[in-house]
Short mmCIF file of C-alpha atoms in Angstrom, two decimals:
data_model
loop_
_atom_site.label_atom_id
_atom_site.label_comp_id
_atom_site.label_asym_id
_atom_site.label_seq_id
_atom_site.Cartn_x
_atom_site.Cartn_y
_atom_site.Cartn_z
CA UNK A 24 -55.87 27.17 -55.81
CA UNK A 25 -56.82 25.22 -52.69
CA UNK A 26 -55.57 21.63 -52.53
CA UNK A 27 -59.11 20.24 -52.49
CA UNK A 28 -59.89 22.17 -55.67
CA UNK A 29 -56.65 21.02 -57.26
CA UNK A 30 -57.53 17.36 -56.69
CA UNK A 31 -61.24 17.80 -57.39
CA UNK A 32 -60.48 19.26 -60.81
CA UNK A 33 -58.77 16.06 -61.93
CA UNK A 34 -61.82 13.98 -61.00
CA UNK A 35 -64.11 16.16 -63.10
CA UNK A 36 -62.06 15.99 -66.25
CA UNK A 37 -64.05 13.15 -67.72
CA UNK A 38 -66.93 15.61 -68.21
CA UNK A 39 -64.77 18.05 -70.15
CA UNK A 40 -64.61 17.95 -73.95
CA UNK A 41 -61.14 17.16 -75.27
CA UNK A 42 -59.14 20.09 -76.55
CA UNK A 43 -56.97 19.96 -79.67
CA UNK A 44 -53.52 18.44 -79.27
CA UNK A 45 -52.02 21.67 -80.58
CA UNK A 46 -52.91 25.34 -80.83
CA UNK A 47 -52.49 25.34 -84.59
CA UNK A 48 -56.21 25.79 -85.17
CA UNK A 49 -56.26 28.73 -82.76
CA UNK A 50 -53.18 30.47 -84.13
CA UNK A 51 -54.26 33.14 -86.59
CA UNK A 52 -50.83 33.75 -88.06
CA UNK A 53 -49.01 30.47 -87.48
CA UNK A 54 -47.14 31.84 -84.47
CA UNK A 55 -47.08 30.84 -80.78
CA UNK A 56 -47.78 33.38 -78.06
CA UNK A 57 -46.04 32.37 -74.83
CA UNK A 58 -46.41 33.36 -71.19
CA UNK A 59 -43.48 32.75 -68.82
CA UNK A 60 -43.85 32.13 -65.08
CA UNK A 61 -40.42 32.58 -63.45
CA UNK A 62 -37.82 34.46 -65.50
CA UNK A 63 -34.63 34.46 -63.41
CA UNK A 64 -31.80 31.91 -63.34
CA UNK A 65 -33.20 28.78 -65.07
CA UNK A 66 -36.28 30.77 -65.97
CA UNK A 67 -34.08 33.21 -67.85
CA UNK A 68 -32.47 30.35 -69.74
CA UNK A 69 -35.89 28.91 -70.57
CA UNK A 70 -37.08 32.30 -71.78
CA UNK A 71 -34.02 32.69 -74.00
CA UNK A 72 -34.38 29.23 -75.55
CA UNK A 73 -38.13 29.34 -76.12
CA UNK A 74 -37.97 32.84 -77.61
CA UNK A 75 -35.12 31.81 -79.93
CA UNK A 76 -37.69 29.93 -82.01
CA UNK A 77 -38.56 32.06 -85.01
CA UNK A 78 -42.31 31.49 -84.58
CA UNK A 79 -42.56 32.52 -80.91
CA UNK A 80 -43.91 35.81 -79.58
CA UNK A 81 -43.36 36.37 -75.85
CA UNK A 82 -46.49 38.19 -74.72
CA UNK A 83 -46.44 37.86 -70.91
CA UNK A 84 -43.80 37.65 -68.18
CA UNK A 85 -44.34 36.84 -64.50
CA UNK A 86 -41.96 36.80 -61.55
CA UNK A 87 -42.19 37.54 -57.83
CA UNK A 88 -38.81 39.32 -58.04
CA UNK A 89 -39.18 42.77 -59.62
CA UNK A 90 -35.47 42.93 -60.53
CA UNK A 91 -35.65 39.70 -62.50
CA UNK A 92 -38.87 40.86 -64.13
CA UNK A 93 -37.31 44.16 -65.18
CA UNK A 94 -34.36 42.38 -66.80
CA UNK A 95 -36.66 40.08 -68.75
CA UNK A 96 -38.80 43.05 -69.80
CA UNK A 97 -35.73 44.68 -71.37
CA UNK A 98 -35.43 41.66 -73.69
CA UNK A 99 -39.16 41.57 -74.48
CA UNK A 100 -40.42 45.15 -74.18
CA UNK A 101 -43.83 44.36 -75.69
CA UNK A 102 -44.65 41.71 -73.08
CA UNK A 103 -47.14 42.45 -70.30
CA UNK A 104 -45.60 41.93 -66.85
CA UNK A 105 -47.11 40.40 -63.70
CA UNK A 106 -45.93 39.28 -60.28
CA UNK A 107 -48.87 36.89 -59.61
CA UNK A 108 -49.29 34.06 -62.14
CA UNK A 109 -52.94 33.63 -61.14
CA UNK A 110 -53.74 37.16 -62.23
CA UNK A 111 -51.75 36.72 -65.44
CA UNK A 112 -53.51 33.52 -66.45
CA UNK A 113 -56.91 35.04 -65.73
CA UNK A 114 -56.31 38.32 -67.54
CA UNK A 115 -54.29 36.94 -70.47
CA UNK A 116 -56.31 33.79 -71.05
CA UNK A 117 -57.37 34.83 -74.55
CA UNK A 118 -54.00 36.30 -75.49
CA UNK A 119 -51.63 33.39 -74.80
CA UNK A 120 -51.22 30.03 -76.51
CA UNK A 121 -48.75 28.23 -74.20
CA UNK A 122 -47.26 28.62 -70.72
CA UNK A 123 -43.64 28.08 -69.64
CA UNK A 124 -43.13 27.39 -65.92
CA UNK A 125 -39.67 27.88 -64.40
CA UNK A 126 -40.35 28.49 -60.72
CA UNK A 127 -39.01 26.70 -57.62
CA UNK A 128 -40.35 23.14 -57.42
CA UNK A 129 -43.18 23.82 -54.98
CA UNK A 130 -44.96 26.08 -57.48
CA UNK A 131 -44.65 23.78 -60.53
CA UNK A 132 -47.91 21.92 -59.98
CA UNK A 133 -50.16 24.80 -58.84
CA UNK A 134 -49.12 26.95 -61.81
CA UNK A 135 -49.20 24.08 -64.31
CA UNK A 136 -52.61 22.87 -63.23
CA UNK A 137 -54.09 26.34 -63.49
CA UNK A 138 -52.63 26.76 -66.98
CA UNK A 139 -53.91 23.37 -68.13
CA UNK A 140 -57.34 24.05 -66.64
CA UNK A 141 -57.75 26.90 -69.13
CA UNK A 142 -56.57 24.65 -71.96
CA UNK A 143 -52.98 25.84 -72.38
CA UNK A 144 -50.07 23.59 -73.37
CA UNK A 145 -47.38 23.64 -70.67
CA UNK A 146 -43.60 23.40 -70.64
CA UNK A 147 -42.61 22.86 -66.99
CA UNK A 148 -39.13 22.62 -65.54
CA UNK A 149 -37.93 19.50 -63.76
CA UNK A 150 -38.74 17.86 -61.46
CA UNK A 151 -42.29 18.06 -62.70
CA UNK A 152 -43.77 18.37 -59.21
CA UNK A 153 -42.91 18.63 -55.55
CA UNK A 154 -45.20 15.78 -54.45
CA UNK A 155 -46.24 12.40 -55.85
CA UNK A 156 -49.96 13.23 -55.71
CA UNK A 157 -49.31 16.30 -57.86
CA UNK A 158 -47.40 14.26 -60.44
CA UNK A 159 -50.29 11.84 -60.83
CA UNK A 160 -52.81 14.70 -61.03
CA UNK A 161 -50.83 16.54 -63.70
CA UNK A 162 -50.38 13.39 -65.76
CA UNK A 163 -54.12 12.74 -65.57
CA UNK A 164 -55.13 16.27 -66.54
CA UNK A 165 -52.68 16.48 -69.45
CA UNK A 166 -53.99 13.18 -70.81
CA UNK A 167 -57.68 13.86 -70.42
CA UNK A 168 -57.41 17.39 -71.79
CA UNK A 169 -55.19 16.09 -74.60
CA UNK A 170 -52.67 18.91 -74.20
CA UNK A 171 -49.17 19.29 -75.56
CA UNK A 172 -46.78 19.10 -72.58
CA UNK A 173 -43.04 18.84 -72.02
CA UNK A 174 -40.85 18.62 -68.92
CA UNK A 175 -37.63 20.62 -68.95
CA UNK A 176 -35.02 17.89 -69.19
CA UNK A 177 -33.09 19.32 -72.12
CA UNK A 178 -30.58 16.45 -72.29
CA UNK A 179 -33.45 14.18 -73.28
CA UNK A 180 -33.02 15.63 -76.78
CA UNK A 181 -29.19 15.63 -76.86
CA UNK A 182 -27.42 13.36 -79.33
CA UNK A 183 -25.33 11.44 -76.78
CA UNK A 184 -28.35 10.47 -74.67
CA UNK A 185 -30.49 9.44 -77.64
CA UNK A 186 -27.54 7.38 -78.89
CA UNK A 187 -27.18 5.60 -75.53
CA UNK A 188 -30.92 4.87 -75.48
CA UNK A 189 -30.85 3.23 -78.92
CA UNK A 190 -27.67 1.29 -78.18
CA UNK A 191 -29.22 -0.22 -75.04
CA UNK A 192 -32.45 -1.03 -76.84
CA UNK A 193 -30.45 -2.60 -79.69
CA UNK A 194 -28.97 -5.06 -77.18
CA UNK A 195 -25.37 -3.86 -77.19
CA UNK A 196 -24.83 -5.22 -73.65
CA UNK A 197 -27.80 -7.61 -73.51
CA UNK A 198 -30.39 -7.44 -70.78
CA UNK A 199 -29.48 -4.97 -68.05
CA UNK A 200 -29.50 -6.11 -64.42
CA UNK A 201 -28.16 -3.01 -62.65
CA UNK A 202 -27.84 0.73 -63.16
CA UNK A 203 -25.51 2.84 -61.03
CA UNK A 204 -25.84 6.62 -61.31
CA UNK A 205 -24.16 9.44 -59.43
CA UNK A 206 -23.59 13.14 -58.87
CA UNK A 207 -21.24 14.62 -56.25
CA UNK A 208 -23.29 17.81 -56.13
CA UNK A 209 -24.75 18.77 -52.77
CA UNK A 210 -28.22 20.24 -52.81
CA UNK A 211 -28.71 19.22 -49.19
CA UNK A 212 -28.49 21.03 -45.87
CA UNK A 213 -27.58 19.27 -42.64
CA UNK A 214 -27.75 22.35 -40.44
CA UNK A 215 -30.62 23.56 -38.22
CA UNK A 216 -33.53 25.71 -39.30
CA UNK A 217 -32.55 29.38 -38.95
CA UNK A 218 -33.98 31.41 -36.09
CA UNK A 219 -35.46 34.87 -36.33
CA UNK A 220 -36.14 36.81 -39.51
CA UNK A 221 -34.60 39.38 -41.82
CA UNK A 222 -36.24 42.24 -43.70
CA UNK A 223 -37.71 41.08 -47.00
CA UNK A 224 -35.88 42.71 -49.93
CA UNK A 225 -37.93 45.43 -51.63
CA UNK A 226 -37.75 43.60 -54.94
CA UNK A 227 -39.26 40.37 -53.56
CA UNK A 228 -42.90 39.55 -52.87
CA UNK A 229 -42.28 36.97 -50.14
CA UNK A 230 -45.92 35.90 -49.84
CA UNK A 231 -46.11 35.08 -53.56
CA UNK A 232 -42.73 33.33 -53.46
CA UNK A 233 -44.01 31.07 -50.67
CA UNK A 234 -47.14 30.45 -52.72
CA UNK A 235 -49.00 27.35 -51.58
CA UNK A 236 -46.26 26.30 -49.11
CA UNK A 237 -46.50 26.92 -45.37
CA UNK A 238 -45.91 30.45 -44.14
CA UNK A 239 -42.52 31.15 -42.59
CA UNK A 240 -40.37 34.24 -41.92
CA UNK A 241 -37.89 35.37 -44.54
CA UNK A 242 -34.23 34.70 -43.77
CA UNK A 243 -31.44 36.06 -45.96
CA UNK A 244 -29.41 33.41 -47.78
CA UNK A 245 -31.72 30.46 -47.11
CA UNK A 246 -34.45 30.61 -49.72
CA UNK A 247 -34.56 33.06 -52.62
CA UNK A 248 -32.88 33.17 -55.05
CA UNK A 249 -30.56 30.16 -54.97
CA UNK A 250 -30.77 27.83 -51.97
CA UNK A 251 -34.37 26.62 -52.00
CA UNK A 252 -33.40 23.28 -53.64
CA UNK A 253 -31.79 22.26 -50.35
CA UNK A 254 -34.98 22.62 -48.31
CA UNK A 255 -37.88 20.20 -47.85
CA UNK A 256 -40.66 22.72 -48.39
CA UNK A 257 -39.45 24.02 -51.75
CA UNK A 258 -37.03 21.72 -53.57
CA UNK A 259 -36.23 18.04 -53.96
CA UNK A 260 -32.52 17.92 -53.09
CA UNK A 261 -29.76 16.67 -55.39
CA UNK A 262 -31.91 13.71 -56.38
CA UNK A 263 -34.63 16.06 -57.64
CA UNK A 264 -32.15 18.28 -59.46
CA UNK A 265 -29.30 16.35 -61.06
CA UNK A 266 -31.02 13.02 -60.50
CA UNK A 267 -33.77 13.85 -62.98
CA UNK A 268 -31.24 14.55 -65.75
CA UNK A 269 -29.06 11.53 -65.03
CA UNK A 270 -31.97 9.13 -64.41
CA UNK A 271 -33.71 10.13 -67.61
CA UNK A 272 -31.72 8.15 -70.19
CA UNK A 273 -31.53 4.82 -68.32
CA UNK A 274 -35.16 5.18 -67.29
CA UNK A 275 -36.23 5.88 -70.87
CA UNK A 276 -33.90 3.34 -72.50
CA UNK A 277 -35.06 0.50 -70.26
CA UNK A 278 -38.76 1.46 -70.52
CA UNK A 279 -39.18 1.50 -66.76
CA UNK A 280 -42.26 2.31 -64.77
CA UNK A 281 -42.22 3.20 -61.08
CA UNK A 282 -40.21 1.12 -58.59
CA UNK A 283 -41.37 -1.62 -56.24
CA UNK A 284 -39.00 -0.86 -53.36
CA UNK A 285 -36.92 2.12 -52.30
CA UNK A 286 -34.26 2.49 -49.62
CA UNK A 287 -32.22 5.60 -48.82
CA UNK A 288 -29.03 5.40 -46.77
CA UNK A 289 -28.62 8.87 -45.31
CA UNK A 290 -28.55 10.78 -42.04
CA UNK A 291 -31.59 11.13 -39.78
CA UNK A 292 -34.21 13.66 -40.93
CA UNK A 293 -34.09 17.18 -39.51
CA UNK A 294 -37.46 18.36 -40.78
CA UNK A 295 -35.88 21.30 -42.61
CA UNK A 296 -33.20 20.37 -45.14
CA UNK A 297 -32.45 17.39 -47.37
CA UNK A 298 -29.52 15.12 -46.44
CA UNK A 299 -26.23 16.25 -47.92
CA UNK A 300 -25.31 12.71 -48.89
CA UNK A 301 -27.66 9.98 -50.15
CA UNK A 302 -27.38 6.43 -51.46
CA UNK A 303 -30.76 5.39 -52.82
CA UNK A 304 -31.45 1.81 -53.93
CA UNK A 305 -34.48 1.04 -56.08
CA UNK A 306 -35.83 -2.23 -57.42
CA UNK A 307 -37.99 -2.13 -60.56
CA UNK A 308 -40.16 -4.72 -62.26
CA UNK A 309 -38.40 -6.21 -65.28
CA UNK A 310 -38.98 -5.04 -68.84
CA UNK A 311 -37.98 -6.41 -72.25
CA UNK A 312 -34.60 -4.70 -71.84
CA UNK A 313 -33.80 -5.83 -68.28
CA UNK A 314 -33.39 -8.91 -66.13
CA UNK A 315 -36.44 -10.17 -64.23
CA UNK A 316 -35.94 -7.28 -61.83
CA UNK A 317 -33.69 -4.26 -62.13
CA UNK A 318 -31.55 -2.86 -59.34
CA UNK A 319 -30.79 0.85 -59.48
CA UNK A 320 -28.38 2.63 -57.12
CA UNK A 321 -28.11 6.41 -56.94
CA UNK A 322 -25.24 8.18 -55.12
CA UNK A 323 -25.01 11.91 -54.41
CA UNK A 324 -23.04 14.30 -52.26
CA UNK A 325 -19.34 14.74 -51.63
CA UNK A 326 -17.31 11.73 -52.71
CA UNK A 327 -20.09 10.14 -54.77
CA UNK A 328 -20.14 7.47 -56.03
CA UNK A 329 -18.96 4.84 -53.58
CA UNK A 330 -16.34 2.46 -54.97
CA UNK A 331 -17.74 -0.66 -56.61
CA UNK A 332 -16.45 -3.21 -59.10
CA UNK A 333 -19.24 -2.21 -61.50
CA UNK A 334 -17.67 1.25 -61.71
CA UNK A 335 -14.04 0.27 -62.32
CA UNK A 336 -12.84 1.67 -65.66
CA UNK A 337 -10.16 0.30 -68.00
CA UNK A 338 -6.62 1.62 -67.70
CA UNK A 339 -7.34 2.79 -64.15
CA UNK A 340 -9.18 5.81 -65.54
CA UNK A 341 -11.22 8.03 -63.25
CA UNK A 342 -14.97 8.04 -63.53
CA UNK A 343 -16.58 11.14 -65.05
CA UNK A 344 -17.75 13.58 -62.41
CA UNK A 345 -21.37 12.68 -63.02
CA UNK A 346 -22.98 9.90 -65.01
CA UNK A 347 -24.55 6.46 -65.18
CA UNK A 348 -23.31 2.93 -65.76
CA UNK A 349 -25.49 0.20 -67.30
CA UNK A 350 -24.44 -3.33 -66.29
CA UNK A 351 -25.67 -6.00 -68.70
CA UNK A 352 -25.19 -9.63 -69.67
CA UNK A 353 -22.53 -8.86 -72.29
CA UNK A 354 -20.76 -5.85 -70.82
CA UNK A 355 -21.22 -2.35 -69.47
CA UNK A 356 -22.14 0.98 -71.04
CA UNK A 357 -20.86 4.17 -69.42
CA UNK A 358 -22.82 7.36 -70.05
CA UNK A 359 -21.01 10.46 -68.75
CA UNK A 360 -23.05 13.54 -67.92
CA UNK A 361 -22.92 15.43 -70.19
CA UNK A 362 -22.09 15.99 -73.89
CA UNK A 363 -19.78 12.97 -74.03
CA UNK A 364 -20.36 9.85 -76.07
CA UNK A 365 -21.30 6.64 -74.25
CA UNK A 366 -18.46 4.12 -73.89
CA UNK A 367 -18.74 0.37 -74.23
CA UNK A 368 -16.74 -1.83 -71.82
CA UNK A 369 -16.42 -5.59 -72.41
CA UNK A 370 -14.17 -7.87 -70.35
CA UNK A 371 -12.56 -4.84 -68.73
CA UNK A 372 -11.60 -3.17 -72.03
CA UNK A 373 -13.10 -0.37 -74.10
CA UNK A 374 -14.67 -1.48 -77.37
CA UNK A 375 -15.61 0.53 -80.45
CA UNK A 376 -19.30 1.36 -80.70
CA UNK A 377 -20.93 -0.52 -83.56
CA UNK A 378 -23.69 1.85 -84.66
CA UNK A 379 -24.83 -0.58 -87.35
CA UNK A 380 -26.87 -2.40 -84.71
CA UNK A 381 -29.16 0.64 -84.51
CA UNK A 382 -32.00 0.27 -86.98
CA UNK A 383 -33.17 3.88 -86.95
CA UNK A 384 -29.95 5.90 -86.95
CA UNK A 385 -31.63 8.91 -88.53
CA UNK A 386 -33.71 9.43 -85.40
CA UNK A 387 -30.69 10.52 -83.36
CA UNK A 388 -29.41 13.09 -85.85
CA UNK A 389 -25.86 14.33 -85.89
CA UNK A 390 -23.73 15.18 -82.84
CA UNK A 391 -23.64 18.90 -82.12
CA UNK A 392 -20.99 20.11 -79.71
CA UNK A 393 -22.65 23.41 -78.98
CA UNK A 394 -24.69 23.52 -75.77
CA UNK A 395 -27.16 26.17 -76.90
CA UNK A 396 -27.88 24.38 -80.16
CA UNK A 397 -28.32 21.04 -78.41
CA UNK A 398 -30.37 22.55 -75.59
CA UNK A 399 -32.69 24.49 -77.87
CA UNK A 400 -33.82 21.26 -79.54
CA UNK A 401 -35.94 20.31 -76.56
CA UNK A 402 -37.60 23.74 -76.31
CA UNK A 403 -38.17 24.04 -80.04
CA UNK A 404 -39.70 20.58 -80.09
CA UNK A 405 -42.34 21.86 -77.65
CA UNK A 406 -43.04 24.93 -79.77
CA UNK A 407 -43.31 22.85 -82.93
CA UNK A 408 -45.64 20.41 -81.17
CA UNK A 409 -47.88 23.28 -80.10
CA UNK A 410 -48.02 24.36 -83.75
CA UNK A 411 -48.89 20.86 -84.91
CA UNK A 412 -45.52 20.16 -86.51
CA UNK A 413 -43.94 17.68 -84.07
CA UNK A 414 -44.50 15.59 -80.96
CA UNK A 415 -42.80 16.10 -77.62
CA UNK A 416 -40.56 13.32 -76.27
CA UNK A 417 -40.86 14.18 -72.55
CA UNK A 418 -44.62 14.77 -72.17
CA UNK A 419 -46.22 14.57 -68.75
CA UNK A 420 -47.33 11.01 -69.52
CA UNK A 421 -43.64 10.06 -69.37
CA UNK A 422 -42.12 12.72 -67.14
CA UNK A 423 -44.69 12.32 -64.36
CA UNK A 424 -43.64 8.68 -63.93
CA UNK A 425 -39.96 9.65 -63.95
CA UNK A 426 -40.69 12.37 -61.39
CA UNK A 427 -42.69 9.97 -59.22
CA UNK A 428 -39.68 7.63 -59.17
CA UNK A 429 -37.41 10.48 -58.09
CA UNK A 430 -39.84 11.67 -55.41
CA UNK A 431 -40.15 8.19 -53.91
CA UNK A 432 -36.40 8.26 -53.32
CA UNK A 433 -36.75 11.69 -51.73
CA UNK A 434 -39.45 10.39 -49.38
CA UNK A 435 -37.25 7.41 -48.46
CA UNK A 436 -34.82 9.97 -47.03
CA UNK A 437 -37.36 10.52 -44.26
CA UNK A 438 -36.84 6.88 -43.20
CA UNK A 439 -33.08 6.26 -43.34
CA UNK A 440 -31.97 2.69 -44.07
CA UNK A 441 -35.56 1.41 -44.19
CA UNK A 442 -36.93 -0.36 -47.26
CA UNK A 443 -40.24 1.14 -48.41
CA UNK A 444 -42.63 -0.85 -50.59
CA UNK A 445 -44.58 1.02 -53.28
CA UNK A 446 -47.88 -0.11 -54.83
CA UNK A 447 -48.20 1.39 -58.30
CA UNK A 448 -51.89 0.51 -58.58
CA UNK A 449 -52.97 2.26 -55.39
CA UNK A 450 -50.19 4.88 -55.30
CA UNK A 451 -49.57 4.06 -51.65
CA UNK A 452 -46.75 2.69 -49.54
CA UNK A 453 -47.18 -0.50 -47.55
CA UNK A 454 -45.66 1.47 -44.68
CA UNK A 455 -48.49 3.81 -43.52
CA UNK A 456 -46.12 6.30 -41.91
CA UNK A 457 -44.62 7.13 -45.32
CA UNK A 458 -47.93 7.94 -47.01
CA UNK A 459 -48.31 11.33 -45.34
CA UNK A 460 -45.34 12.59 -47.38
CA UNK A 461 -47.05 11.90 -50.72
CA UNK A 462 -48.84 15.21 -50.43
CA UNK A 463 -48.98 18.43 -48.42
CA UNK A 464 -51.78 20.93 -47.76
CA UNK A 465 -51.89 24.05 -49.90
CA UNK A 466 -51.85 27.39 -48.11
CA UNK A 467 -54.31 30.07 -49.21
CA UNK A 468 -52.25 33.07 -50.30
#
């Protein structure tokens, strides 16, 4: 789909009759027929979890890597296979009920928009999009077409994260003034763009892998299958990978919208890879759960987070490898990432969690210390919502705003140590030079 068509389609949605919020009325036997775009690595995990639902039939598989496609086909021998999602969605339009998208970030929006245009509910991996304009367009289309949607942030449905959300909203530490979040992972690349080219592996359709992104020669070890997250044209760095998971609970618990200002302390841009180390500071408008404004600091890369009094733990304990700290009027709440209970700190000492302050304890369920069981909740919620039996908790209405927040921090990396000012109403920066990174032209392929 050309970029002009992608954007034009969202403007025409007001003329389109609303579709049902589920496919229940279309399902002849009470089952959900799914099509999967991207079936290797995370795509393989998504396929496994979606298909573990007893009411799912996998009917179509798509991947640009024939080896990955063959492995998925072994698990679902009755599924029709494709290497081009555009052909699949056109040919299988009447035979699929929902679409699961697990591609590199740059293909999330093109594939999702095409699926939603033909009225299909979409489960799309995080971050929802590669560009801010895409996030707003997907949110708009999902709303106006009234489709079931879900972004793939599985921890959103985990017990520990739901518990932390309800504790914060119950006022366990009072109004929150600051959030500090971190991951020492490095999905950045400080080196130069590679020169020359290598032969494209026989199993890979390089043109389809590039998709709507700019054409470039294939180079072994830089793109497919594992390193694309490090590169500007395809991923969103550590912030767009681990940041989405770790941001999600504080963002949801505090009922935040998009930030007012963003500043990224990092190295100068190279035009090819994301910085290997970032410290991103956001300011958000206040909500009922925060001070008048909220300060949010994100640290990633080797050695993250930087030392700060807000992050000192009792008994000289070490911080968890990844996590978030809420700083409030009455204390702090530490949320490790992942599958660890939040910990309350008051006056420099750990305190027992008083769950009686939570009014709706049943909504969080029981703790399950099995990753597959916890992870499947999020996927099964999407399936059940498609069948009219549930509602999703990370629909595009929510996840597009979370993704926009993440992407604004990514853009700030293009302007090291400079504060950017974001206007939510116009979806533009006050700094004109930053606005060109809100979008990118789509290549015809």
